[in-house]
PDB file of C-alpha atoms in Angstrom:
ATOM      1  CA  MET A1463     -15.579 -24.608   9.421  1.00  0.00           C
ATOM      2  CA  ARG A1464     -14.650 -21.965   6.831  1.00  0.00           C
ATOM      3  CA  LYS A1465     -11.023 -21.327   6.152  1.00  0.00           C
ATOM      4  CA  LYS A1466     -10.007 -17.705   6.772  1.00  0.00           C
ATOM      5  CA  MET A1467      -9.033 -15.827   3.638  1.00  0.00           C
ATOM      6  CA  PRO A1468      -5.492 -14.518   3.689  1.00  0.00           C
ATOM      7  CA  THR A1469      -5.044 -10.742   3.924  1.00  0.00           C
ATOM      8  CA  THR A1470      -4.657  -9.283   0.459  1.00  0.00           C
ATOM      9  CA  ILE A1471      -2.217  -6.446  -0.175  1.00  0.00           C
ATOM     10  CA  LEU A1472      -1.880  -4.425  -3.354  1.00  0.00           C
ATOM     11  CA  LEU A1473       1.739  -3.313  -3.634  1.00  0.00           C
ATOM     12  CA  VAL A1474       2.291  -0.374  -5.956  1.00  0.00           C
ATOM     13  CA  ASP A1475       5.807   0.709  -7.054  1.00  0.00           C
ATOM     14  CA  ASP A1476       7.329   1.724 -10.344  1.00  0.00           C
ATOM     15  CA  ASP A1477      10.665   0.079  -9.549  1.00  0.00           C
ATOM     16  CA  PRO A1478      10.535  -3.649 -10.548  1.00  0.00           C
ATOM     17  CA  LEU A1479      13.237  -4.615  -8.083  1.00  0.00           C
ATOM     18  CA  ILE A1480      11.343  -2.964  -5.181  1.00  0.00           C
ATOM     19  CA  ARG A1481       8.104  -4.631  -6.300  1.00  0.00           C
ATOM     20  CA  VAL A1482       9.805  -8.065  -6.317  1.00  0.00           C
ATOM     21  CA  LEU A1483      11.510  -7.514  -2.948  1.00  0.00           C
ATOM     22  CA  GLY A1484       8.309  -6.066  -1.402  1.00  0.00           C
ATOM     23  CA  GLN A1485       6.235  -8.951  -2.675  1.00  0.00           C
ATOM     24  CA  GLU A1486       8.731 -11.471  -1.312  1.00  0.00           C
ATOM     25  CA  LEU A1487       8.735  -9.785   2.143  1.00  0.00           C
ATOM     26  CA  LEU A1488       4.948  -9.516   2.248  1.00  0.00           C
ATOM     27  CA  GLU A1489       4.432 -13.142   1.190  1.00  0.00           C
ATOM     28  CA  TYR A1490       7.014 -14.223   3.778  1.00  0.00           C
ATOM     29  CA  LEU A1491       4.827 -12.462   6.348  1.00  0.00           C
ATOM     30  CA  GLY A1492       1.881 -14.519   5.107  1.00  0.00           C
ATOM     31  CA  TYR A1493       0.023 -12.033   2.922  1.00  0.00           C
ATOM     32  CA  ARG A1494      -1.455 -12.579  -0.494  1.00  0.00           C
ATOM     33  CA  VAL A1495       0.116 -10.008  -2.781  1.00  0.00           C
ATOM     34  CA  GLU A1496      -0.835  -8.369  -6.098  1.00  0.00           C
ATOM     35  CA  THR A1497       1.489  -5.785  -7.664  1.00  0.00           C
ATOM     36  CA  ALA A1498       1.167  -2.760  -9.924  1.00  0.00           C
ATOM     37  CA  GLY A1499       3.818  -0.618 -11.603  1.00  0.00           C
ATOM     38  CA  ASP A1500       1.978   2.727 -11.604  1.00  0.00           C
ATOM     39  CA  GLY A1501      -1.142   4.444 -10.376  1.00  0.00           C
ATOM     40  CA  SER A1502      -3.282   3.647 -13.356  1.00  0.00           C
ATOM     41  CA  GLU A1503      -2.479  -0.055 -13.224  1.00  0.00           C
ATOM     42  CA  ALA A1504      -3.089  -0.032  -9.443  1.00  0.00           C
ATOM     43  CA  LEU A1505      -6.492   1.558  -9.732  1.00  0.00           C
ATOM     44  CA  GLU A1506      -7.502  -0.915 -12.467  1.00  0.00           C
ATOM     45  CA  LYS A1507      -6.446  -3.859 -10.314  1.00  0.00           C
ATOM     46  CA  PHE A1508      -8.125  -2.389  -7.252  1.00  0.00           C
ATOM     47  CA  GLN A1509     -11.417  -2.248  -9.114  1.00  0.00           C
ATOM     48  CA  ARG A1510     -11.083  -5.783 -10.550  1.00  0.00           C
ATOM     49  CA  MET A1511      -9.959  -7.559  -7.352  1.00  0.00           C
ATOM     50  CA  LYS A1512     -12.673  -9.016  -5.146  1.00  0.00           C
ATOM     51  CA  ARG A1513     -10.978  -7.810  -1.993  1.00  0.00           C
ATOM     52  CA  VAL A1514      -8.021  -5.528  -1.132  1.00  0.00           C
ATOM     53  CA  ASP A1515      -7.301  -5.253   2.572  1.00  0.00           C
ATOM     54  CA  LEU A1516      -4.487  -2.810   2.215  1.00  0.00           C
ATOM     55  CA  VAL A1517      -2.668  -0.826  -0.458  1.00  0.00           C
ATOM     56  CA  VAL A1518       1.047  -0.160  -0.026  1.00  0.00           C
ATOM     57  CA  LEU A1519       1.520   2.806  -2.334  1.00  0.00           C
ATOM     58  CA  ASP A1520       4.843   4.264  -3.421  1.00  0.00           C
ATOM     59  CA  TYR A1521       4.774   8.117  -3.209  1.00  0.00           C
ATOM     60  CA  CYS A1522       7.015   8.713  -6.209  1.00  0.00           C
ATOM     61  CA  LEU A1523       5.277   7.249  -9.190  1.00  0.00           C
ATOM     62  CA  PRO A1524       5.425   8.352 -12.868  1.00  0.00           C
ATOM     63  CA  ARG A1525       2.612  10.617 -14.154  1.00  0.00           C
ATOM     64  CA  GLN A1526       0.921  10.897 -10.697  1.00  0.00           C
ATOM     65  CA  ASN A1527       2.350  11.164  -7.187  1.00  0.00           C
ATOM     66  CA  GLY A1528       1.120   9.051  -4.378  1.00  0.00           C
ATOM     67  CA  CYS A1529      -1.189  11.746  -3.003  1.00  0.00           C
ATOM     68  CA  GLU A1530      -3.005  11.943  -6.367  1.00  0.00           C
ATOM     69  CA  VAL A1531      -3.372   8.209  -6.620  1.00  0.00           C
ATOM     70  CA  LEU A1532      -4.512   8.078  -2.954  1.00  0.00           C
ATOM     71  CA  LYS A1533      -7.340  10.528  -3.820  1.00  0.00           C
ATOM     72  CA  GLU A1534      -8.475   8.261  -6.554  1.00  0.00           C
ATOM     73  CA  PHE A1535      -8.413   5.176  -4.319  1.00  0.00           C
ATOM     74  CA  LYS A1536     -10.627   7.133  -1.880  1.00  0.00           C
ATOM     75  CA  ILE A1537     -13.071   8.031  -4.681  1.00  0.00           C
ATOM     76  CA  LEU A1538     -13.313   4.333  -5.561  1.00  0.00           C
ATOM     77  CA  ASP A1539     -13.726   3.263  -1.957  1.00  0.00           C
ATOM     78  CA  LYS A1540     -13.716   5.784   0.899  1.00  0.00           C
ATOM     79  CA  ARG A1541     -12.790   2.960   3.270  1.00  0.00           C
ATOM     80  CA  ALA A1542      -9.669   1.964   1.286  1.00  0.00           C
ATOM     81  CA  ARG A1543      -6.741   1.464   3.655  1.00  0.00           C
ATOM     82  CA  VAL A1544      -3.508   2.945   2.247  1.00  0.00           C
ATOM     83  CA  LEU A1545       0.013   2.870   3.634  1.00  0.00           C
ATOM     84  CA  VAL A1546       2.336   5.201   1.732  1.00  0.00           C
ATOM     85  CA  ALA A1547       5.898   4.116   1.021  1.00  0.00           C
ATOM     86  CA  SER A1548       8.781   6.564   0.455  1.00  0.00           C
ATOM     87  CA  GLY A1549      12.467   7.077   1.005  1.00  0.00           C
ATOM     88  CA  PHE A1550      11.753  10.625   2.117  1.00  0.00           C
ATOM     89  CA  LEU A1551       8.655  12.776   2.599  1.00  0.00           C
ATOM     90  CA  SER A1552       8.573  16.394   3.708  1.00  0.00           C
ATOM     91  CA  SER A1553       6.330  17.334   6.625  1.00  0.00           C
ATOM     92  CA  GLN A1554       4.096  19.124   4.088  1.00  0.00           C
ATOM     93  CA  ASP A1555       3.813  15.914   2.045  1.00  0.00           C
ATOM     94  CA  MET A1556       3.002  13.956   5.215  1.00  0.00           C
ATOM     95  CA  ALA A1557       0.290  16.469   6.159  1.00  0.00           C
ATOM     96  CA  SER A1558      -1.269  16.260   2.683  1.00  0.00           C
ATOM     97  CA  LEU A1559      -1.268  12.461   2.763  1.00  0.00           C
ATOM     98  CA  LYS A1560      -2.958  12.390   6.207  1.00  0.00           C
ATOM     99  CA  GLN A1561      -5.550  14.885   5.020  1.00  0.00           C
ATOM    100  CA  GLU A1562      -6.335  12.742   1.984  1.00  0.00           C
ATOM    101  CA  GLY A1563      -6.789   9.665   4.178  1.00  0.00           C
ATOM    102  CA  ALA A1564      -3.497   7.797   4.242  1.00  0.00           C
ATOM    103  CA  LEU A1565      -3.438   5.615   7.351  1.00  0.00           C
ATOM    104  CA  GLY A1566       0.325   5.330   7.641  1.00  0.00           C
ATOM    105  CA  MET A1567       3.744   5.645   6.105  1.00  0.00           C
ATOM    106  CA  ILE A1568       6.551   3.129   5.604  1.00  0.00           C
ATOM    107  CA  ASN A1569      10.177   3.951   4.874  1.00  0.00           C
ATOM    108  CA  LYS A1570      11.960   2.573   1.871  1.00  0.00           C
ATOM    109  CA  PRO A1571      14.007   0.459   1.595  1.00  0.00           C
ATOM    110  CA  TYR A1572      11.654  -1.933   3.363  1.00  0.00           C
ATOM    111  CA  ARG A1573      12.726  -3.514   6.652  1.00  0.00           C
ATOM    112  CA  LEU A1574      10.870  -6.606   7.640  1.00  0.00           C
ATOM    113  CA  LYS A1575      10.033  -5.704  11.204  1.00  0.00           C
ATOM    114  CA  ASP A1576       8.934  -2.170  10.335  1.00  0.00           C
ATOM    115  CA  LEU A1577       6.802  -3.423   7.505  1.00  0.00           C
ATOM    116  CA  GLN A1578       5.195  -6.009   9.721  1.00  0.00           C
ATOM    117  CA  HIS A1579       4.560  -3.456  12.500  1.00  0.00           C
ATOM    118  CA  ARG A1580       3.086  -0.797  10.240  1.00  0.00           C
ATOM    119  CA  ILE A1581       0.792  -3.240   8.385  1.00  0.00           C
ATOM    120  CA  LYS A1582      -0.467  -4.755  11.612  1.00  0.00           C
ATOM    121  CA  ALA A1583      -1.147  -1.219  13.039  1.00  0.00           C
ATOM    122  CA  VAL A1584      -3.144  -0.142  10.023  1.00  0.00           C
ATOM    123  CA  LEU A1585      -5.060  -3.429   9.634  1.00  0.00           C
ATOM    124  CA  GLY A1586      -5.799  -3.257  13.411  1.00  0.00           C
ATOM    125  CA  GLY A1587      -7.310   0.230  13.104  1.00  0.00           C
ATOM    126  CA  ARG A1588      -4.396   2.115  14.537  1.00  0.00           C
ATOM    127  CA  SER A1589      -2.180   4.788  12.974  1.00  0.00           C
ATOM    128  CA  GLY A1590       0.750   3.573  10.924  1.00  0.00           C
ATOM    129  CA  PHE A1591       2.570   6.954  11.114  1.00  0.00           C
TER     130      PHE A1591
END
């Protein structure tokens, strides 16, 4: 009997403290986690990794915002599942993210139950908004 591969999440945030906290929370929930500090690093890792089940993408990144990075993820893989993280998004930002293919949004700072709920929704094919 084959052992099921753990769900792999790529966590993208430019704040090292948030990356560490997010990684600890996600690993506590049983996920395998890779991290990246900006959009370029995230896109490189995404291409190199054998499998990424979900990207948790900070909206406020240096050089490119989350919407721009999301577009690039979708060019690499139109089925990429992306959950956008932010402390605040305007309704216009939310509409743009949905239009570009974001499957959900998570508030920062992360709260364990909310993180778990949103990830399960997106991985289960439901909206994470």
